């Protein structure tokens, strides 16, 4: 499967725990984006990364959320001390470069907070 | 402030007819527009896009029209098929800036056999 791979598909956490969401971009893609979708809403941009660099994190909450895209390995979206409001579907997308290149999405991680 | 609006939460059409999904935007800096299709429990799948230098782009049964003066775009699907039943999202971005996509809330299309 050469598509964007996200894992886990479902993640259940208790309030106060940490959640780690992983994303492997499509082969040849060096740009990674994270979006969050709440029920009955569209996807909201969180962060845009290239290898070892955060390009735009304007959509990410200032506290408890962090993202990285290391030189080796998948991109990680990390949520510390989760709260009920963090329950959502988190989607990762990748593209080969900037410009007229559509972003291709993974199937998401559904995060549920008990 | 919602910069991309899809005012119809749902649309129902008969198989073989045309489906028209509409999208309005408020940010005049947007210059690249995309349509995605999404099935439940899956990620959005890219369908078709259009740059602001064009007013129409066609790909098979899918055509996107852009009216820049009205800040309006539409997706036409003809003929519609039951497999087209999904949620359709309109998205926009500003090239040369951050590559973040701004999405509408989606329109759920149901194509009845």
mmCIF file of C-alpha atoms in Angstrom:
data_model
loop_
_atom_site.group_PDB
_atom_site.id
_atom_site.type_symbol
_atom_site.label_atom_id
_atom_site.label_comp_id
_atom_site.label_asym_id
_atom_site.label_seq_id
_atom_site.Cartn_x
_atom_site.Cartn_y
_atom_site.Cartn_z
ATOM 1 C CA UNK A 1 0.000 0.000 0.000
ATOM 2 C CA UNK A 2 1.669 3.161 -1.201
ATOM 3 C CA UNK A 3 -0.816 5.500 0.459
ATOM 4 C CA UNK A 4 -0.559 7.595 3.618
ATOM 5 C CA UNK A 5 -0.472 5.225 6.580
ATOM 6 C CA UNK A 6 -1.799 6.214 9.969
ATOM 7 C CA UNK A 7 -1.754 4.179 13.146
ATOM 8 C CA UNK A 8 -3.418 3.320 15.294
ATOM 9 C CA UNK A 9 -6.817 3.541 13.589
ATOM 10 C CA UNK A 10 -8.539 3.771 16.949
ATOM 11 C CA UNK A 11 -7.069 4.960 20.219
ATOM 12 C CA UNK A 12 -8.780 5.085 23.597
ATOM 13 C CA UNK A 13 -7.245 7.059 26.425
ATOM 14 C CA UNK A 14 -8.335 8.134 29.878
ATOM 15 C CA UNK A 15 -8.256 11.781 30.867
ATOM 16 C CA UNK A 16 -4.737 12.832 31.789
ATOM 17 C CA UNK A 17 -2.975 10.197 29.700
ATOM 18 C CA UNK A 18 -0.846 10.813 26.628
ATOM 19 C CA UNK A 19 -1.859 10.035 23.054
ATOM 20 C CA UNK A 20 0.640 9.427 20.251
ATOM 21 C CA UNK A 21 -0.587 9.333 16.668
ATOM 22 C CA UNK A 22 1.694 8.205 13.857
ATOM 23 C CA UNK A 23 1.730 9.035 10.175
ATOM 24 C CA UNK A 24 3.907 7.672 7.397
ATOM 25 C CA UNK A 25 3.578 9.796 4.247
ATOM 26 C CA UNK A 26 3.300 8.453 0.750
ATOM 27 C CA UNK A 27 6.573 7.370 -0.800
ATOM 28 C CA UNK A 28 8.379 10.365 -2.241
ATOM 29 C CA UNK A 29 6.364 12.877 -0.213
ATOM 30 C CA UNK A 30 8.296 15.190 2.054
ATOM 31 C CA UNK A 31 5.458 17.432 3.270
ATOM 32 C CA UNK A 32 3.157 16.292 6.071
ATOM 33 C CA UNK A 33 0.020 17.963 7.394
ATOM 34 C CA UNK A 34 -2.191 17.157 10.365
ATOM 35 C CA UNK A 35 -5.896 17.980 10.505
ATOM 36 C CA UNK A 36 -8.569 17.396 13.128
ATOM 37 C CA UNK A 37 -12.224 16.695 12.467
ATOM 38 C CA UNK A 38 -14.870 17.099 15.125
ATOM 39 C CA UNK A 39 -18.315 15.472 14.620
ATOM 40 C CA UNK A 40 -20.416 17.200 11.936
ATOM 41 C CA UNK A 41 -17.554 19.544 11.111
ATOM 42 C CA UNK A 42 -15.034 19.934 8.332
ATOM 43 C CA UNK A 43 -11.366 19.224 8.792
ATOM 44 C CA UNK A 44 -9.376 21.890 10.607
ATOM 45 C CA UNK A 45 -5.695 22.433 9.910
ATOM 46 C CA UNK A 46 -3.336 21.868 12.817
ATOM 47 C CA UNK A 47 0.271 21.747 11.648
ATOM 48 C CA UNK A 48 2.454 21.520 8.533
ATOM 49 C CA UNK A 49 5.865 19.878 8.692
ATOM 50 C CA UNK A 50 8.746 18.997 6.464
ATOM 51 C CA UNK A 51 11.567 16.697 7.509
ATOM 52 C CA UNK A 52 12.924 17.951 10.841
ATOM 53 C CA UNK A 53 11.121 21.288 10.481
ATOM 54 C CA UNK A 54 7.785 22.706 11.607
ATOM 55 C CA UNK A 55 6.662 25.067 8.858
ATOM 56 C CA UNK A 56 3.305 26.229 10.203
ATOM 57 C CA UNK A 57 1.753 25.297 13.538
ATOM 58 C CA UNK A 58 -0.825 28.057 13.614
ATOM 59 C CA UNK A 59 -3.731 25.615 13.982
ATOM 60 C CA UNK A 60 -2.320 23.688 16.883
ATOM 61 C CA UNK A 61 -3.275 24.483 20.491
ATOM 62 C CA UNK A 62 -0.361 26.091 22.297
ATOM 63 C CA UNK A 63 -0.464 23.705 25.209
ATOM 64 C CA UNK A 64 -0.385 19.919 25.384
ATOM 65 C CA UNK A 65 -0.043 19.414 21.614
ATOM 66 C CA UNK A 66 3.209 18.873 19.746
ATOM 67 C CA UNK A 67 4.248 17.443 16.403
ATOM 68 C CA UNK A 68 7.443 16.243 14.828
ATOM 69 C CA UNK A 69 8.641 14.763 11.560
ATOM 70 C CA UNK A 70 12.109 13.328 12.206
ATOM 71 C CA UNK A 71 14.719 12.586 9.610
ATOM 72 C CA UNK A 72 13.945 8.901 9.990
ATOM 73 C CA UNK A 73 10.581 7.431 10.806
ATOM 74 C CA UNK A 74 6.989 8.615 10.805
ATOM 75 C CA UNK A 75 5.537 11.946 11.789
ATOM 76 C CA UNK A 76 4.162 11.961 15.338
ATOM 77 C CA UNK A 77 1.328 14.045 16.745
ATOM 78 C CA UNK A 78 1.530 13.987 20.514
ATOM 79 C CA UNK A 79 -1.217 15.074 22.892
ATOM 80 C CA UNK A 80 -0.305 15.251 26.546
ATOM 81 C CA UNK A 81 -2.767 15.140 29.453
ATOM 82 C CA UNK A 82 -5.716 14.473 27.171
ATOM 83 C CA UNK A 83 -9.143 15.910 27.959
ATOM 84 C CA UNK A 84 -12.603 14.938 26.699
ATOM 85 C CA UNK A 85 -12.551 17.751 24.154
ATOM 86 C CA UNK A 86 -9.616 16.093 22.392
ATOM 87 C CA UNK A 87 -11.940 13.326 21.180
ATOM 88 C CA UNK A 88 -11.933 13.623 17.396
ATOM 89 C CA UNK A 89 -10.687 12.082 14.179
ATOM 90 C CA UNK A 90 -7.133 13.113 13.394
ATOM 91 C CA UNK A 91 -6.089 12.959 9.759
ATOM 92 C CA UNK A 92 -2.646 13.143 8.282
ATOM 93 C CA UNK A 93 -1.985 14.201 4.699
ATOM 94 C CA UNK A 94 1.135 14.357 2.576
ATOM 95 C CA UNK A 95 2.243 15.988 -0.646
ATOM 96 C CA UNK A 96 5.432 15.852 -2.693
ATOM 97 C CA UNK A 97 6.031 19.604 -2.742
ATOM 98 C CA UNK A 98 4.344 22.972 -2.571
ATOM 99 C CA UNK A 99 2.256 24.476 -5.298
ATOM 100 C CA UNK A 100 -0.430 22.785 -7.339
ATOM 101 C CA UNK A 101 -0.048 19.439 -5.636
ATOM 102 C CA UNK A 102 -3.112 17.968 -3.915
ATOM 103 C CA UNK A 103 -2.657 16.622 -0.441
ATOM 104 C CA UNK A 104 -3.399 12.925 -0.050
ATOM 105 C CA UNK A 105 -4.957 11.755 3.191
ATOM 106 C CA UNK A 106 -4.662 8.726 5.405
ATOM 107 C CA UNK A 107 -7.694 7.036 6.927
ATOM 108 C CA UNK A 108 -7.250 8.822 10.229
ATOM 109 C CA UNK A 109 -6.952 7.959 13.896
ATOM 110 C CA UNK A 110 -10.140 8.097 15.917
ATOM 111 C CA UNK A 111 -9.235 9.246 19.401
ATOM 112 C CA UNK A 112 -11.707 8.626 22.200
ATOM 113 C CA UNK A 113 -11.187 10.006 25.684
ATOM 114 C CA UNK A 114 -12.925 8.257 28.555
ATOM 115 C CA UNK B 1 -15.217 32.922 10.899
ATOM 116 C CA UNK B 2 -15.807 30.309 8.258
ATOM 117 C CA UNK B 3 -13.848 31.134 5.131
ATOM 118 C CA UNK B 4 -15.184 28.217 3.091
ATOM 119 C CA UNK B 5 -18.893 27.525 3.232
ATOM 120 C CA UNK B 6 -20.962 24.649 1.972
ATOM 121 C CA UNK B 7 -24.473 25.743 2.736
ATOM 122 C CA UNK B 8 -26.233 22.516 1.835
ATOM 123 C CA UNK B 9 -25.616 19.813 4.447
ATOM 124 C CA UNK B 10 -27.213 17.204 2.214
ATOM 125 C CA UNK B 11 -28.293 16.537 -1.354
ATOM 126 C CA UNK B 12 -30.292 13.679 -2.813
ATOM 127 C CA UNK B 13 -30.412 12.869 -6.546
ATOM 128 C CA UNK B 14 -31.553 10.034 -8.769
ATOM 129 C CA UNK B 15 -29.069 7.752 -10.448
ATOM 130 C CA UNK B 16 -28.198 9.025 -13.926
ATOM 131 C CA UNK B 17 -29.041 12.645 -13.121
ATOM 132 C CA UNK B 18 -26.648 15.501 -12.474
ATOM 133 C CA UNK B 19 -25.410 16.277 -8.958
ATOM 134 C CA UNK B 20 -24.382 19.877 -8.303
ATOM 135 C CA UNK B 21 -22.524 20.663 -5.104
ATOM 136 C CA UNK B 22 -21.861 24.273 -4.227
ATOM 137 C CA UNK B 23 -19.179 26.057 -2.271
ATOM 138 C CA UNK B 24 -18.618 29.727 -1.403
ATOM 139 C CA UNK B 25 -15.518 31.358 -0.011
ATOM 140 C CA UNK B 26 -14.761 34.708 1.546
ATOM 141 C CA UNK B 27 -10.968 34.970 1.410
ATOM 142 C CA UNK B 28 -9.909 36.606 -1.850
ATOM 143 C CA UNK B 29 -6.361 35.333 -1.301
ATOM 144 C CA UNK B 30 -7.422 31.758 -2.042
ATOM 145 C CA UNK B 31 -6.132 30.738 -5.448
ATOM 146 C CA UNK B 32 -6.331 26.955 -5.519
ATOM 147 C CA UNK B 33 -9.461 24.947 -4.841
ATOM 148 C CA UNK B 34 -10.006 21.245 -4.352
ATOM 149 C CA UNK B 35 -12.853 18.803 -3.916
ATOM 150 C CA UNK B 36 -12.518 15.737 -1.744
ATOM 151 C CA UNK B 37 -14.875 12.814 -1.315
ATOM 152 C CA UNK B 38 -15.132 11.009 1.979
ATOM 153 C CA UNK B 39 -16.703 7.702 2.939
ATOM 154 C CA UNK B 40 -17.422 6.894 6.613
ATOM 155 C CA UNK B 41 -14.394 5.716 8.586
ATOM 156 C CA UNK B 42 -12.045 6.592 5.718
ATOM 157 C CA UNK B 43 -9.885 9.571 4.911
ATOM 158 C CA UNK B 44 -10.816 12.173 2.287
ATOM 159 C CA UNK B 45 -9.973 11.168 -1.265
ATOM 160 C CA UNK B 46 -8.863 13.832 -3.711
ATOM 161 C CA UNK B 47 -11.265 14.244 -6.645
ATOM 162 C CA UNK B 48 -10.460 17.302 -8.676
ATOM 163 C CA UNK B 49 -8.912 20.734 -8.322
ATOM 164 C CA UNK B 50 -8.865 24.077 -10.063
ATOM 165 C CA UNK B 51 -6.468 26.980 -10.065
ATOM 166 C CA UNK B 52 -7.795 30.524 -9.956
ATOM 167 C CA UNK B 53 -6.395 31.185 -13.432
ATOM 168 C CA UNK B 54 -9.049 28.854 -14.837
ATOM 169 C CA UNK B 55 -12.817 28.841 -14.646
ATOM 170 C CA UNK B 56 -13.419 25.182 -15.447
ATOM 171 C CA UNK B 57 -11.662 21.862 -15.039
ATOM 172 C CA UNK B 58 -13.025 18.544 -16.174
ATOM 173 C CA UNK B 59 -12.073 14.972 -15.321
ATOM 174 C CA UNK B 60 -14.387 12.269 -16.559
ATOM 175 C CA UNK B 61 -17.774 12.599 -14.881
ATOM 176 C CA UNK B 62 -16.519 15.393 -12.624
ATOM 177 C CA UNK B 63 -16.348 19.068 -13.563
ATOM 178 C CA UNK B 64 -15.478 21.949 -11.289
ATOM 179 C CA UNK B 65 -16.512 25.507 -12.145
ATOM 180 C CA UNK B 66 -14.990 28.581 -10.543
ATOM 181 C CA UNK B 67 -16.589 32.031 -10.505
ATOM 182 C CA UNK B 68 -13.988 34.296 -8.932
ATOM 183 C CA UNK B 69 -16.085 37.447 -8.969
ATOM 184 C CA UNK B 70 -18.791 35.663 -6.990
ATOM 185 C CA UNK B 71 -16.266 33.705 -4.897
ATOM 186 C CA UNK B 72 -18.195 30.583 -5.764
ATOM 187 C CA UNK B 73 -17.321 27.166 -7.058
ATOM 188 C CA UNK B 74 -19.356 24.129 -7.871
ATOM 189 C CA UNK B 75 -18.770 20.458 -8.537
ATOM 190 C CA UNK B 76 -20.896 18.767 -11.180
ATOM 191 C CA UNK B 77 -21.158 14.997 -11.325
ATOM 192 C CA UNK B 78 -22.857 13.574 -14.378
ATOM 193 C CA UNK B 79 -24.196 11.000 -14.607
ATOM 194 C CA UNK B 80 -24.488 10.365 -10.882
ATOM 195 C CA UNK B 81 -23.994 6.802 -9.675
ATOM 196 C CA UNK B 82 -24.946 5.146 -6.355
ATOM 197 C CA UNK B 83 -21.228 4.718 -5.603
ATOM 198 C CA UNK B 84 -20.930 8.512 -5.594
ATOM 199 C CA UNK B 85 -22.878 8.600 -2.330
ATOM 200 C CA UNK B 86 -20.475 10.144 0.183
ATOM 201 C CA UNK B 87 -19.661 13.415 1.908
ATOM 202 C CA UNK B 88 -18.030 15.958 -0.402
ATOM 203 C CA UNK B 89 -15.707 18.595 0.996
ATOM 204 C CA UNK B 90 -14.670 21.772 -0.708
ATOM 205 C CA UNK B 91 -11.217 23.067 0.288
ATOM 206 C CA UNK B 92 -9.097 26.069 -0.580
ATOM 207 C CA UNK B 93 -5.593 27.343 -0.057
ATOM 208 C CA UNK B 94 -3.318 30.236 -0.868
ATOM 209 C CA UNK B 95 -0.318 29.166 -2.934
ATOM 210 C CA UNK B 96 3.038 30.484 -1.937
ATOM 211 C CA UNK B 97 1.979 30.780 1.654
ATOM 212 C CA UNK B 98 1.372 28.078 4.171
ATOM 213 C CA UNK B 99 -0.020 25.086 2.373
ATOM 214 C CA UNK B 100 -2.850 24.595 4.851
ATOM 215 C CA UNK B 101 -6.157 23.590 3.380
ATOM 216 C CA UNK B 102 -9.269 25.385 4.616
ATOM 217 C CA UNK B 103 -12.270 23.056 4.438
ATOM 218 C CA UNK B 104 -16.003 23.555 4.273
ATOM 219 C CA UNK B 105 -18.239 21.468 6.519
ATOM 220 C CA UNK B 106 -19.183 19.122 3.711
ATOM 221 C CA UNK B 107 -22.284 18.094 1.786
ATOM 222 C CA UNK B 108 -23.633 14.585 2.108
ATOM 223 C CA UNK B 109 -24.643 13.338 -1.333
ATOM 224 C CA UNK B 110 -27.052 10.438 -1.674
ATOM 225 C CA UNK B 111 -27.583 8.962 -5.121
ATOM 226 C CA UNK B 112 -30.701 6.827 -5.223
ATOM 227 C CA UNK B 113 -30.860 3.847 -7.586
#
